[in-house]
Structure formats: C-alpha cells, structure tokens
Amino acid sequence: MLDAFSVLVALASIFVASRVFSYVKAKRDLGHLPGLRSLVAPMSPFGAALPTCWLNPGLEWQWRWRNQVYSRAGTETISALPYLFGTPAIYTSSPEVARQVVSTKGQFFKEHDTVLITLLWGPSVFAANGEDWKRHRRIIAPAFSPETYASVWAETSRVFGEMEAAEGWITKPVVDIPVVNDYTYKLALSLISSCGFGYPLSWEMPKSAPGEMSFAEALAIVSNNHLMRLILPRWSYHLPIQWIRDIETAANKMTEFMRDMISLRRQELASCNGSELRRDILTLMIKSSNSEEESKFKMDESELIGNTFLLLFAGHDTTAKTIDASLAFLALHEDYQEEMYREIMEVMPTEADFTFENSAKLTKVRACFLEASRLFPAGFMMIRDAAEDLVLRNVGPDNDGLLPIKRGTRVVVDMPGIHYNPRVFPDPEAFKPERWYDAHENDISMFSFGSRACIGRRFALTEGMCFLAKLLRSWRVEMLAKEGETKEEWRRRVVQGKVTMNLGVGPVPIRLSRRS
Ligand code: HEM
C-alpha cells in the first residue's frame, strides 16, 4: 500500500516533469528567443491580478520595464515563457513585425479568450475575425465620416463651455485641479454618449433618488467594472453586497437602454426623410445595416448592441487618458505650450474661426496629442494567434532574421515597446511633438496599422485637439506642485504609467492660469 506521502511525492514529480516538458517544448516552439521568464504568464488571471515584481511581470511590465527587456535580450522580438502556467507568447517591439502580425490577410486572428471582455455585451467589430470582421467594419465605417468629426468638434467645444460654466471657472483667474483626469473622463464620456448614440449628458449629472439609477450613473458604473463583470461568478450577484448588485443593475439598465435606443432610432429612420436624419454613430450604423440589400451585410440586435458598447468603451477611456498625458507634458513644456498657443491664435483668432475645417491647420496641437499618445499608448497591446504555420521576417538582433511560427502561437504587439524603441523613435523618453509634424496616417502607430487600424482614430484626434485648443486659448497649463516640489520631482511623481483596461498616466494635478 502506498502511503499519502509517497502519493504526494509521485504527484509532485509528475507535475514538475510535465512543467519541465511544457517549458522546453514552448521554448523550442518559440524559436529559442530570449526574453522574459516568470512563474506565471503576464496575461494569465494570476499574472494580471498580482502586481509587477521580478517573479511576476504582470500587466505593467511593458510600461515599467520598457527600457530593459528588449535591450537586455539584444533583440526587438522576445519570448515570454511561464514556468508554472499561462500561455507562452512572443512579444514584439518592432513595427515591421507588428505590421505583419496585425495585417488582416488571415494568417493571424483574435482568439476568443483575448476578447472576452468585449463579448460581455455582444459580438462586435473588435472581436470578429475574417469575413465576419469585414461585415462589421463595412457596416460601421460610414458612421465615421467628416460629418461625424465635425459634430465631434462642435460637441467637444460645447461640452467644454458647459464644464467651464458648471465648475465656476469662468469668473476665476486661477483654477487648481488636483486630478484633471476626472474632468477629461467626464468630457470623453459625454462626447461618446452624444456623438455615439445621440444622447447628450448634462455636465452636472444630478444624483438620482435612492433605489434608482440614472443612465449616466449606470454608464459610469459599467465603464469602471468591466473586469469585475468578467471575474465575478453569476451567483455572486445574489449576495447581499450592494456594490456587486449595483454592477448587475447598471449592466441591465444599460442593455435595456440600448435596446430602447435601437428601437427608437429604427422608428425614426423609418419615418424621417433624409434631411432630418440624426448624425450619431448608432443611427448611421443602423441605417448602413438596413441599406445593405444582401442579407449577409446586416447586423442583428445583439451585434448592434455589442458594437455600440464597444464604441462607447473603446472611445472614451482611451481618448481621456491621452488628453491627461498631453496636459501633463504641456505643464512640463511651457515653451511648446506657447508655440501651440501662437498657432491656435493664428489659425483661430476669433470664436467664429474656431471651426472643424480650420482644425486641419493645427499641426502643433495635433502633434502634441500624438506625442502624448506615443509616450502613453492607451491601447498598449494587440494580441493575435497564428492561424497557420508561417514565417515572420525582420526578427533577430539585426532585424534581418526569419522566425518560423507554428499554428496557434500567440504574438503580442507591445505598443510601449514600439514607442520606446530607440531605433524607431530616437531619444524615446523625450517629449518631442515635432516627430509627428509630417506624419502620414499610416505611420501613426498608436492606432495600429493597416486596414484593421482603429476606426475611431480621427474621432479621438478631433476630440483631443478641440479640447486642447479650447483650453489653451484661454488658459495657461501649469504644474500643481506640492510645496517645495521641483519640476523634476513633479515629473517623477506624476508622469507614471498605470494600467487599468488601458494604459494611461496616473492622476495629473494641474493649475490653470487665465491668459490676459
Ligand atoms: C487615443 C485614443 C485611441 C487609441 C490610442 C486607440 C487605439 C486602438 C488600437 C491600438 C486598436 C487596435 C486594436 C487591435 O487590433 O487589437 C483600436 C481598435 C479600435 N478602436 Fe480605437 N483607439 C482610440 C480611440 C478610439 C475611439 C474614439 C473609438 C470610437 C469612437 C475607437 C474605436 C475602435 C474600434 C471599433 C476598434 C476595432 C477596429 C477593428 O478591429 O476593426 N477607438 N484602437
């Protein structure tokens, strides 16, 4: 008879042997690339939940170790191999390799487990692959038109004015804002709510009566709790814990709201003649879906809901975080801020000149937003699995080698990796907006590459540029420093990356001084 101890030893030996075997096999399958070795994979549930430390890269390693991992490995494409569990993966900081990986020719696809959060709401363009993706994108694309961007400009300008009035800034010469992120988040949420589905939010967002939940409250709860909804088991919603119940109530409220909204917009479309057609993205998406004669280019209700939620969530947090980073850099770079101010006043000397058409001439404002986005790329990784055996080019210490990839291999495009790659962006830690003065749309890497690049990039740029132009016309942005804190200390305290759903800068404290 075997005693318990022997059984335990036998099981432990089997486990160790199986782990050693898996590790060696994964190392061989990933072409013996050097790189990260850790207990669990960075993207595994444990890896993501635990903080970044030498045993666990976690979700923040791409930011925290941006200047070490690739330089130590001596190559721009590395492997990340876990000893215990999680999916082994290749990470790349090479834009040339990234372009091969995110191209939509069918060699790579988005695996179900990498898009689970978005699927909570329904199928969408973000999660789809192959022909299905083409169908989604084809229906959504007409909603992203110059007319939409013009309304994003007008709406950002309107909400900015509402914010200034509601916050009482209009009468003040100086305004101290301990966390500017709260304002940009609210502004971006308002924008996507209004331009996304024609539902403007009031800046005040009054609190609803006890036991009730307004749309704005539901939206805020849902936006802040994606991960929770993924992690919490169904039964936990029945526990007498208020914050868990609020998450469930908010999600139900949003779904109900979305259904009503879709049915209302359908009725409006059926009864209106073209001239009174609303211009929000949801209406245009339904219109585009209806107008396709062939049934294979239609969207059902779950897809419409999935895509509307996706636009909502892909659209506001990313843009708000990029504006936060822009403000942090402007507070640190007074000279550049003055250059931007001069540009804005040249292009838009009066209120009447503050138009979307004129925004095309704001080269420096645009470059500021893009450089902030390079330094803090909100969409910080793109994950793909190989659909077939293939060969990646430009892999190796001199970016000239070939790397055979087996079907099923996971490849992660590491956005901070690319953006802090000194070969691509010399002096990568420095804020240098001039890098983007002549940039072609295809080179704007923070929005991904090729035909699957971010569909909302011009939406985000328009909103960000309008916010910055509006702000700088009236205000000078300064650091809100602690007593005795130097510029360098403020920079080290504030300009730090934090990963939630997206990558962004932490709380940014600024002072606004009115321009005379
Ligand atoms: C600074 C702001 C933004 C950044 C940095 C950003 C970044 C990205 C990136 C890197 C991707 C590619 C993801 C992947 O392929 O895995 C992406 C896709 C996407 N983004 Fe954005 N985005 C921003 C703003 C927006 C806005 C404002 C919207 C909508 C209003 C939006 C909607 C989308 C959608 C729908 C996709 C999926 C496109 C597809 O798969 O065909 N994004 N974004």
PDB file of N, CA, C and O and ligand atoms in Angstrom, residues 102 110 125-128 133 137 140 144 192 281 307 310-312 314-320 322 369 373 376-384 415 445-449 451-457 459-461 463, ligand 1:
ATOM      1  N   VAL A 102      -0.585  42.251 -37.468  1.00  0.00           N
ATOM      2  CA  VAL A 102      -1.949  42.784 -37.434  1.00  0.00           C
ATOM      3  C   VAL A 102      -2.586  42.912 -38.822  1.00  0.00           C
ATOM      4  O   VAL A 102      -3.713  43.364 -38.939  1.00  0.00           O
ATOM      5  N   LYS A 110      -7.882  36.914 -33.783  1.00  0.00           N
ATOM      6  CA  LYS A 110      -8.077  37.215 -32.354  1.00  0.00           C
ATOM      7  C   LYS A 110      -8.759  36.003 -31.712  1.00  0.00           C
ATOM      8  O   LYS A 110      -9.894  35.680 -32.066  1.00  0.00           O
ATOM      9  N   VAL A 125     -17.119  44.418 -33.937  1.00  0.00           N
ATOM     10  CA  VAL A 125     -16.028  44.524 -34.906  1.00  0.00           C
ATOM     11  C   VAL A 125     -14.680  44.208 -34.243  1.00  0.00           C
ATOM     12  O   VAL A 125     -13.780  43.635 -34.869  1.00  0.00           O
ATOM     13  N   PHE A 126     -14.542  44.558 -32.975  1.00  0.00           N
ATOM     14  CA  PHE A 126     -13.264  44.361 -32.280  1.00  0.00           C
ATOM     15  C   PHE A 126     -12.943  42.877 -32.110  1.00  0.00           C
ATOM     16  O   PHE A 126     -11.793  42.461 -32.228  1.00  0.00           O
ATOM     17  N   ALA A 127     -13.992  42.081 -31.835  1.00  0.00           N
ATOM     18  CA  ALA A 127     -13.756  40.664 -31.524  1.00  0.00           C
ATOM     19  C   ALA A 127     -13.816  39.775 -32.761  1.00  0.00           C
ATOM     20  O   ALA A 127     -13.343  38.637 -32.734  1.00  0.00           O
ATOM     21  N   ALA A 128     -14.375  40.296 -33.852  1.00  0.00           N
ATOM     22  CA  ALA A 128     -14.641  39.437 -35.015  1.00  0.00           C
ATOM     23  C   ALA A 128     -13.371  39.138 -35.804  1.00  0.00           C
ATOM     24  O   ALA A 128     -12.374  39.849 -35.711  1.00  0.00           O
ATOM     25  N   TRP A 133     -15.535  39.916 -39.605  1.00  0.00           N
ATOM     26  CA  TRP A 133     -14.954  41.231 -39.300  1.00  0.00           C
ATOM     27  C   TRP A 133     -15.221  42.208 -40.446  1.00  0.00           C
ATOM     28  O   TRP A 133     -15.629  43.349 -40.222  1.00  0.00           O
ATOM     29  N   ARG A 137     -17.120  45.773 -40.083  1.00  0.00           N
ATOM     30  CA  ARG A 137     -16.375  47.002 -40.397  1.00  0.00           C
ATOM     31  C   ARG A 137     -17.070  47.756 -41.536  1.00  0.00           C
ATOM     32  O   ARG A 137     -17.170  48.982 -41.512  1.00  0.00           O
ATOM     33  N   ILE A 140     -20.038  49.582 -40.098  1.00  0.00           N
ATOM     34  CA  ILE A 140     -19.724  50.673 -39.171  1.00  0.00           C
ATOM     35  C   ILE A 140     -19.018  51.845 -39.864  1.00  0.00           C
ATOM     36  O   ILE A 140     -19.225  53.000 -39.514  1.00  0.00           O
ATOM     37  N   PHE A 144     -18.226  56.815 -39.563  1.00  0.00           N
ATOM     38  CA  PHE A 144     -17.025  57.605 -39.261  1.00  0.00           C
ATOM     39  C   PHE A 144     -16.676  58.446 -40.487  1.00  0.00           C
ATOM     40  O   PHE A 144     -15.847  58.073 -41.306  1.00  0.00           O
ATOM     41  N   ILE A 192     -18.902  60.673 -26.234  1.00  0.00           N
ATOM     42  CA  ILE A 192     -19.250  59.424 -26.913  1.00  0.00           C
ATOM     43  C   ILE A 192     -20.744  59.151 -26.741  1.00  0.00           C
ATOM     44  O   ILE A 192     -21.393  58.602 -27.619  1.00  0.00           O
ATOM     45  N   ILE A 281     -23.518  57.995 -34.293  1.00  0.00           N
ATOM     46  CA  ILE A 281     -22.942  56.779 -34.877  1.00  0.00           C
ATOM     47  C   ILE A 281     -23.953  55.627 -34.878  1.00  0.00           C
ATOM     48  O   ILE A 281     -24.055  54.870 -35.843  1.00  0.00           O
ATOM     49  N   ASN A 307     -21.627  46.343 -30.758  1.00  0.00           N
ATOM     50  CA  ASN A 307     -20.808  47.381 -31.386  1.00  0.00           C
ATOM     51  C   ASN A 307     -20.994  48.739 -30.715  1.00  0.00           C
ATOM     52  O   ASN A 307     -20.043  49.507 -30.583  1.00  0.00           O
ATOM     53  N   LEU A 310     -19.061  48.658 -27.610  1.00  0.00           N
ATOM     54  CA  LEU A 310     -17.633  48.679 -27.917  1.00  0.00           C
ATOM     55  C   LEU A 310     -17.163  50.102 -28.229  1.00  0.00           C
ATOM     56  O   LEU A 310     -16.154  50.558 -27.701  1.00  0.00           O
ATOM     57  N   LEU A 311     -17.935  50.795 -29.070  1.00  0.00           N
ATOM     58  CA  LEU A 311     -17.549  52.158 -29.428  1.00  0.00           C
ATOM     59  C   LEU A 311     -17.530  53.033 -28.182  1.00  0.00           C
ATOM     60  O   LEU A 311     -16.641  53.856 -27.982  1.00  0.00           O
ATOM     61  N   LEU A 312     -18.503  52.775 -27.332  1.00  0.00           N
ATOM     62  CA  LEU A 312     -18.586  53.544 -26.093  1.00  0.00           C
ATOM     63  C   LEU A 312     -17.329  53.350 -25.252  1.00  0.00           C
ATOM     64  O   LEU A 312     -16.710  54.304 -24.794  1.00  0.00           O
ATOM     65  N   ALA A 314     -14.392  51.654 -26.144  1.00  0.00           N
ATOM     66  CA  ALA A 314     -13.096  51.857 -26.835  1.00  0.00           C
ATOM     67  C   ALA A 314     -12.855  53.345 -26.982  1.00  0.00           C
ATOM     68  O   ALA A 314     -11.731  53.801 -27.078  1.00  0.00           O
ATOM     69  N   GLY A 315     -13.965  54.129 -27.017  1.00  0.00           N
ATOM     70  CA  GLY A 315     -13.860  55.524 -27.394  1.00  0.00           C
ATOM     71  C   GLY A 315     -13.547  56.503 -26.293  1.00  0.00           C
ATOM     72  O   GLY A 315     -12.902  57.500 -26.542  1.00  0.00           O
ATOM     73  N   HIS A 316     -14.009  56.248 -25.059  1.00  0.00           N
ATOM     74  CA  HIS A 316     -13.853  57.371 -24.122  1.00  0.00           C
ATOM     75  C   HIS A 316     -12.633  57.262 -23.224  1.00  0.00           C
ATOM     76  O   HIS A 316     -11.908  58.230 -23.038  1.00  0.00           O
ATOM     77  N   ASP A 317     -12.351  56.077 -22.693  1.00  0.00           N
ATOM     78  CA  ASP A 317     -11.231  55.968 -21.747  1.00  0.00           C
ATOM     79  C   ASP A 317      -9.891  56.246 -22.446  1.00  0.00           C
ATOM     80  O   ASP A 317      -9.035  56.958 -21.926  1.00  0.00           O
ATOM     81  N   THR A 318      -9.753  55.687 -23.651  1.00  0.00           N
ATOM     82  CA  THR A 318      -8.515  55.877 -24.421  1.00  0.00           C
ATOM     83  C   THR A 318      -8.257  57.367 -24.700  1.00  0.00           C
ATOM     84  O   THR A 318      -7.154  57.863 -24.486  1.00  0.00           O
ATOM     85  N   THR A 319      -9.314  58.058 -25.142  1.00  0.00           N
ATOM     86  CA  THR A 319      -9.137  59.468 -25.503  1.00  0.00           C
ATOM     87  C   THR A 319      -8.867  60.301 -24.253  1.00  0.00           C
ATOM     88  O   THR A 319      -7.977  61.164 -24.254  1.00  0.00           O
ATOM     89  N   ALA A 320      -9.626  60.029 -23.178  1.00  0.00           N
ATOM     90  CA  ALA A 320      -9.434  60.798 -21.942  1.00  0.00           C
ATOM     91  C   ALA A 320      -8.001  60.621 -21.438  1.00  0.00           C
ATOM     92  O   ALA A 320      -7.338  61.586 -21.053  1.00  0.00           O
ATOM     93  N   THR A 322      -5.336  59.961 -23.097  1.00  0.00           N
ATOM     94  CA  THR A 322      -4.364  60.652 -23.950  1.00  0.00           C
ATOM     95  C   THR A 322      -4.398  62.160 -23.678  1.00  0.00           C
ATOM     96  O   THR A 322      -3.355  62.821 -23.682  1.00  0.00           O
ATOM     97  N   PHE A 369      -0.902  65.896 -29.158  1.00  0.00           N
ATOM     98  CA  PHE A 369      -1.769  64.762 -28.803  1.00  0.00           C
ATOM     99  C   PHE A 369      -1.107  63.442 -29.221  1.00  0.00           C
ATOM    100  O   PHE A 369      -1.095  62.470 -28.472  1.00  0.00           O
ATOM    101  N   SER A 373       0.356  60.399 -26.923  1.00  0.00           N
ATOM    102  CA  SER A 373      -0.138  59.044 -27.174  1.00  0.00           C
ATOM    103  C   SER A 373       1.011  58.067 -27.449  1.00  0.00           C
ATOM    104  O   SER A 373       0.916  56.878 -27.147  1.00  0.00           O
ATOM    105  N   PHE A 376       2.314  57.428 -23.931  1.00  0.00           N
ATOM    106  CA  PHE A 376       1.329  56.640 -23.172  1.00  0.00           C
ATOM    107  C   PHE A 376       0.306  56.043 -24.132  1.00  0.00           C
ATOM    108  O   PHE A 376      -0.827  56.528 -24.217  1.00  0.00           O
ATOM    109  N   PRO A 377       0.688  54.988 -24.860  1.00  0.00           N
ATOM    110  CA  PRO A 377      -0.275  54.424 -25.829  1.00  0.00           C
ATOM    111  C   PRO A 377      -1.402  53.688 -25.092  1.00  0.00           C
ATOM    112  O   PRO A 377      -1.177  52.645 -24.472  1.00  0.00           O
ATOM    113  N   ALA A 378      -2.616  54.272 -25.143  1.00  0.00           N
ATOM    114  CA  ALA A 378      -3.735  53.724 -24.355  1.00  0.00           C
ATOM    115  C   ALA A 378      -4.002  52.254 -24.722  1.00  0.00           C
ATOM    116  O   ALA A 378      -4.158  51.408 -23.839  1.00  0.00           O
ATOM    117  N   GLY A 379      -4.059  51.955 -26.025  1.00  0.00           N
ATOM    118  CA  GLY A 379      -4.202  50.555 -26.450  1.00  0.00           C
ATOM    119  C   GLY A 379      -2.805  49.957 -26.421  1.00  0.00           C
ATOM    120  O   GLY A 379      -2.081  50.062 -27.389  1.00  0.00           O
ATOM    121  N   PHE A 380      -2.432  49.362 -25.271  1.00  0.00           N
ATOM    122  CA  PHE A 380      -0.998  49.080 -25.082  1.00  0.00           C
ATOM    123  C   PHE A 380      -0.565  47.709 -25.589  1.00  0.00           C
ATOM    124  O   PHE A 380       0.620  47.418 -25.619  1.00  0.00           O
ATOM    125  N   MET A 381      -1.536  46.858 -25.949  1.00  0.00           N
ATOM    126  CA  MET A 381      -1.091  45.636 -26.631  1.00  0.00           C
ATOM    127  C   MET A 381      -2.148  45.127 -27.603  1.00  0.00           C
ATOM    128  O   MET A 381      -3.342  45.331 -27.400  1.00  0.00           O
ATOM    129  N   MET A 382      -1.678  44.479 -28.634  1.00  0.00           N
ATOM    130  CA  MET A 382      -2.589  43.840 -29.591  1.00  0.00           C
ATOM    131  C   MET A 382      -2.198  42.371 -29.640  1.00  0.00           C
ATOM    132  O   MET A 382      -1.034  42.041 -29.893  1.00  0.00           O
ATOM    133  N   ILE A 383      -3.179  41.538 -29.364  1.00  0.00           N
ATOM    134  CA  ILE A 383      -2.870  40.111 -29.207  1.00  0.00           C
ATOM    135  C   ILE A 383      -3.436  39.331 -30.394  1.00  0.00           C
ATOM    136  O   ILE A 383      -4.603  39.497 -30.746  1.00  0.00           O
ATOM    137  N   ARG A 384      -2.610  38.494 -30.993  1.00  0.00           N
ATOM    138  CA  ARG A 384      -3.064  37.674 -32.114  1.00  0.00           C
ATOM    139  C   ARG A 384      -2.501  36.259 -31.974  1.00  0.00           C
ATOM    140  O   ARG A 384      -1.424  36.063 -31.411  1.00  0.00           O
ATOM    141  N   MET A 415       2.934  47.856 -27.634  1.00  0.00           N
ATOM    142  CA  MET A 415       2.923  49.271 -28.057  1.00  0.00           C
ATOM    143  C   MET A 415       3.955  50.125 -27.329  1.00  0.00           C
ATOM    144  O   MET A 415       4.704  50.860 -27.981  1.00  0.00           O
ATOM    145  N   SER A 445       1.366  55.058 -35.303  1.00  0.00           N
ATOM    146  CA  SER A 445       1.394  53.682 -34.800  1.00  0.00           C
ATOM    147  C   SER A 445       0.459  53.411 -33.629  1.00  0.00           C
ATOM    148  O   SER A 445       0.014  52.291 -33.435  1.00  0.00           O
ATOM    149  N   MET A 446       0.144  54.456 -32.804  1.00  0.00           N
ATOM    150  CA  MET A 446      -0.667  54.200 -31.602  1.00  0.00           C
ATOM    151  C   MET A 446      -2.063  53.710 -31.919  1.00  0.00           C
ATOM    152  O   MET A 446      -2.759  53.195 -31.057  1.00  0.00           O
ATOM    153  N   PHE A 447      -2.496  53.871 -33.178  1.00  0.00           N
ATOM    154  CA  PHE A 447      -3.827  53.404 -33.558  1.00  0.00           C
ATOM    155  C   PHE A 447      -3.766  52.089 -34.334  1.00  0.00           C
ATOM    156  O   PHE A 447      -4.731  51.709 -34.966  1.00  0.00           O
ATOM    157  N   SER A 448      -2.623  51.422 -34.300  1.00  0.00           N
ATOM    158  CA  SER A 448      -2.401  50.182 -35.048  1.00  0.00           C
ATOM    159  C   SER A 448      -2.198  50.476 -36.535  1.00  0.00           C
ATOM    160  O   SER A 448      -2.224  51.637 -36.948  1.00  0.00           O
ATOM    161  N   PHE A 449      -2.014  49.406 -37.284  1.00  0.00           N
ATOM    162  CA  PHE A 449      -1.606  49.586 -38.690  1.00  0.00           C
ATOM    163  C   PHE A 449      -2.597  48.910 -39.644  1.00  0.00           C
ATOM    164  O   PHE A 449      -3.273  47.955 -39.262  1.00  0.00           O
ATOM    165  N   SER A 451      -5.540  47.876 -42.544  1.00  0.00           N
ATOM    166  CA  SER A 451      -6.991  48.047 -42.667  1.00  0.00           C
ATOM    167  C   SER A 451      -7.721  47.766 -41.365  1.00  0.00           C
ATOM    168  O   SER A 451      -8.884  48.114 -41.219  1.00  0.00           O
ATOM    169  N   ARG A 452      -7.038  47.135 -40.389  1.00  0.00           N
ATOM    170  CA  ARG A 452      -7.709  46.898 -39.115  1.00  0.00           C
ATOM    171  C   ARG A 452      -7.288  47.929 -38.066  1.00  0.00           C
ATOM    172  O   ARG A 452      -7.505  47.731 -36.852  1.00  0.00           O
ATOM    173  N   ALA A 453      -6.727  49.022 -38.511  1.00  0.00           N
ATOM    174  CA  ALA A 453      -6.342  50.065 -37.541  1.00  0.00           C
ATOM    175  C   ALA A 453      -7.607  50.650 -36.917  1.00  0.00           C
ATOM    176  O   ALA A 453      -8.713  50.466 -37.435  1.00  0.00           O
ATOM    177  N   CYS A 454      -7.418  51.359 -35.809  1.00  0.00           N
ATOM    178  CA  CYS A 454      -8.523  51.944 -35.037  1.00  0.00           C
ATOM    179  C   CYS A 454      -9.478  52.739 -35.930  1.00  0.00           C
ATOM    180  O   CYS A 454      -9.060  53.694 -36.588  1.00  0.00           O
ATOM    181  N   ILE A 455     -10.738  52.365 -35.879  1.00  0.00           N
ATOM    182  CA  ILE A 455     -11.718  53.072 -36.715  1.00  0.00           C
ATOM    183  C   ILE A 455     -12.050  54.450 -36.117  1.00  0.00           C
ATOM    184  O   ILE A 455     -12.533  55.337 -36.808  1.00  0.00           O
ATOM    185  N   GLY A 456     -11.733  54.619 -34.813  1.00  0.00           N
ATOM    186  CA  GLY A 456     -12.084  55.879 -34.140  1.00  0.00           C
ATOM    187  C   GLY A 456     -10.932  56.857 -34.051  1.00  0.00           C
ATOM    188  O   GLY A 456     -10.999  57.828 -33.297  1.00  0.00           O
ATOM    189  N   ARG A 457      -9.866  56.645 -34.833  1.00  0.00           N
ATOM    190  CA  ARG A 457      -8.679  57.489 -34.628  1.00  0.00           C
ATOM    191  C   ARG A 457      -8.954  58.967 -34.912  1.00  0.00           C
ATOM    192  O   ARG A 457      -8.490  59.839 -34.183  1.00  0.00           O
ATOM    193  N   PHE A 459     -11.848  60.410 -34.736  1.00  0.00           N
ATOM    194  CA  PHE A 459     -12.777  60.831 -33.675  1.00  0.00           C
ATOM    195  C   PHE A 459     -11.950  61.290 -32.478  1.00  0.00           C
ATOM    196  O   PHE A 459     -12.124  62.400 -31.941  1.00  0.00           O
ATOM    197  N   ALA A 460     -10.999  60.424 -32.053  1.00  0.00           N
ATOM    198  CA  ALA A 460     -10.173  60.722 -30.881  1.00  0.00           C
ATOM    199  C   ALA A 460      -9.321  61.969 -31.114  1.00  0.00           C
ATOM    200  O   ALA A 460      -9.236  62.853 -30.256  1.00  0.00           O
ATOM    201  N   LEU A 461      -8.721  62.039 -32.290  1.00  0.00           N
ATOM    202  CA  LEU A 461      -7.862  63.194 -32.611  1.00  0.00           C
ATOM    203  C   LEU A 461      -8.666  64.496 -32.607  1.00  0.00           C
ATOM    204  O   LEU A 461      -8.226  65.508 -32.050  1.00  0.00           O
ATOM    205  N   GLU A 463     -11.484  65.145 -31.041  1.00  0.00           N
ATOM    206  CA  GLU A 463     -11.893  65.485 -29.673  1.00  0.00           C
ATOM    207  C   GLU A 463     -10.699  66.039 -28.869  1.00  0.00           C
ATOM    208  O   GLU A 463     -10.809  67.080 -28.215  1.00  0.00           O
TER     209      GLU A 463
HETATM  210  C1  HEM B   1      -6.405  57.899 -28.246  1.00  0.00           C
HETATM  211  C2  HEM B   1      -7.454  57.147 -28.445  1.00  0.00           C
HETATM  212  C3  HEM B   1      -7.423  55.759 -29.032  1.00  0.00           C
HETATM  213  C4  HEM B   1      -6.402  54.869 -29.147  1.00  0.00           C
HETATM  214  C5  HEM B   1      -4.954  55.031 -28.668  1.00  0.00           C
HETATM  215  C6  HEM B   1      -6.929  53.700 -29.816  1.00  0.00           C
HETATM  216  C7  HEM B   1      -6.175  52.577 -30.141  1.00  0.00           C
HETATM  217  C8  HEM B   1      -6.664  51.486 -30.826  1.00  0.00           C
HETATM  218  C9  HEM B   1      -5.874  50.354 -31.214  1.00  0.00           C
HETATM  219  C10 HEM B   1      -4.384  50.175 -30.946  1.00  0.00           C
HETATM  220  C11 HEM B   1      -6.699  49.499 -31.869  1.00  0.00           C
HETATM  221  C12 HEM B   1      -6.319  48.131 -32.476  1.00  0.00           C
HETATM  222  C13 HEM B   1      -6.645  47.020 -31.508  1.00  0.00           C
HETATM  223  C14 HEM B   1      -6.382  45.647 -32.057  1.00  0.00           C
HETATM  224  O1  HEM B   1      -6.324  45.471 -33.283  1.00  0.00           O
HETATM  225  O2  HEM B   1      -6.242  44.708 -31.255  1.00  0.00           O
HETATM  226  C15 HEM B   1      -8.015  50.078 -31.882  1.00  0.00           C
HETATM  227  C16 HEM B   1      -9.125  49.476 -32.438  1.00  0.00           C
HETATM  228  C17 HEM B   1     -10.392  50.015 -32.378  1.00  0.00           C
HETATM  229  N1  HEM B   1     -10.746  51.257 -31.878  1.00  0.00           N
HETATM  230 FE1  HEM B   1      -9.501  52.631 -31.070  1.00  0.00          FE
HETATM  231  N2  HEM B   1      -8.250  53.906 -30.089  1.00  0.00           N
HETATM  232  C18 HEM B   1      -8.597  55.151 -29.634  1.00  0.00           C
HETATM  233  C19 HEM B   1      -9.842  55.763 -29.745  1.00  0.00           C
HETATM  234  C20 HEM B   1     -10.966  55.177 -30.275  1.00  0.00           C
HETATM  235  C21 HEM B   1     -12.246  55.828 -30.407  1.00  0.00           C
HETATM  236  C22 HEM B   1     -12.546  57.282 -30.022  1.00  0.00           C
HETATM  237  C23 HEM B   1     -13.111  54.893 -30.928  1.00  0.00           C
HETATM  238  C24 HEM B   1     -14.561  55.017 -31.281  1.00  0.00           C
HETATM  239  C25 HEM B   1     -15.289  56.089 -31.193  1.00  0.00           C
HETATM  240  C26 HEM B   1     -12.352  53.672 -31.151  1.00  0.00           C
HETATM  241  C27 HEM B   1     -12.862  52.516 -31.677  1.00  0.00           C
HETATM  242  C28 HEM B   1     -12.099  51.411 -32.031  1.00  0.00           C
HETATM  243  C29 HEM B   1     -12.653  50.223 -32.667  1.00  0.00           C
HETATM  244  C30 HEM B   1     -14.112  49.989 -33.031  1.00  0.00           C
HETATM  245  C31 HEM B   1     -11.578  49.349 -32.883  1.00  0.00           C
HETATM  246  C32 HEM B   1     -11.628  47.963 -33.538  1.00  0.00           C
HETATM  247  C33 HEM B   1     -11.358  48.111 -35.016  1.00  0.00           C
HETATM  248  C34 HEM B   1     -11.312  46.772 -35.762  1.00  0.00           C
HETATM  249  O3  HEM B   1     -10.967  45.757 -35.169  1.00  0.00           O
HETATM  250  O4  HEM B   1     -11.610  46.802 -36.952  1.00  0.00           O
HETATM  251  N3  HEM B   1     -11.059  53.888 -30.743  1.00  0.00           N
HETATM  252  N4  HEM B   1      -7.976  51.303 -31.249  1.00  0.00           N
END
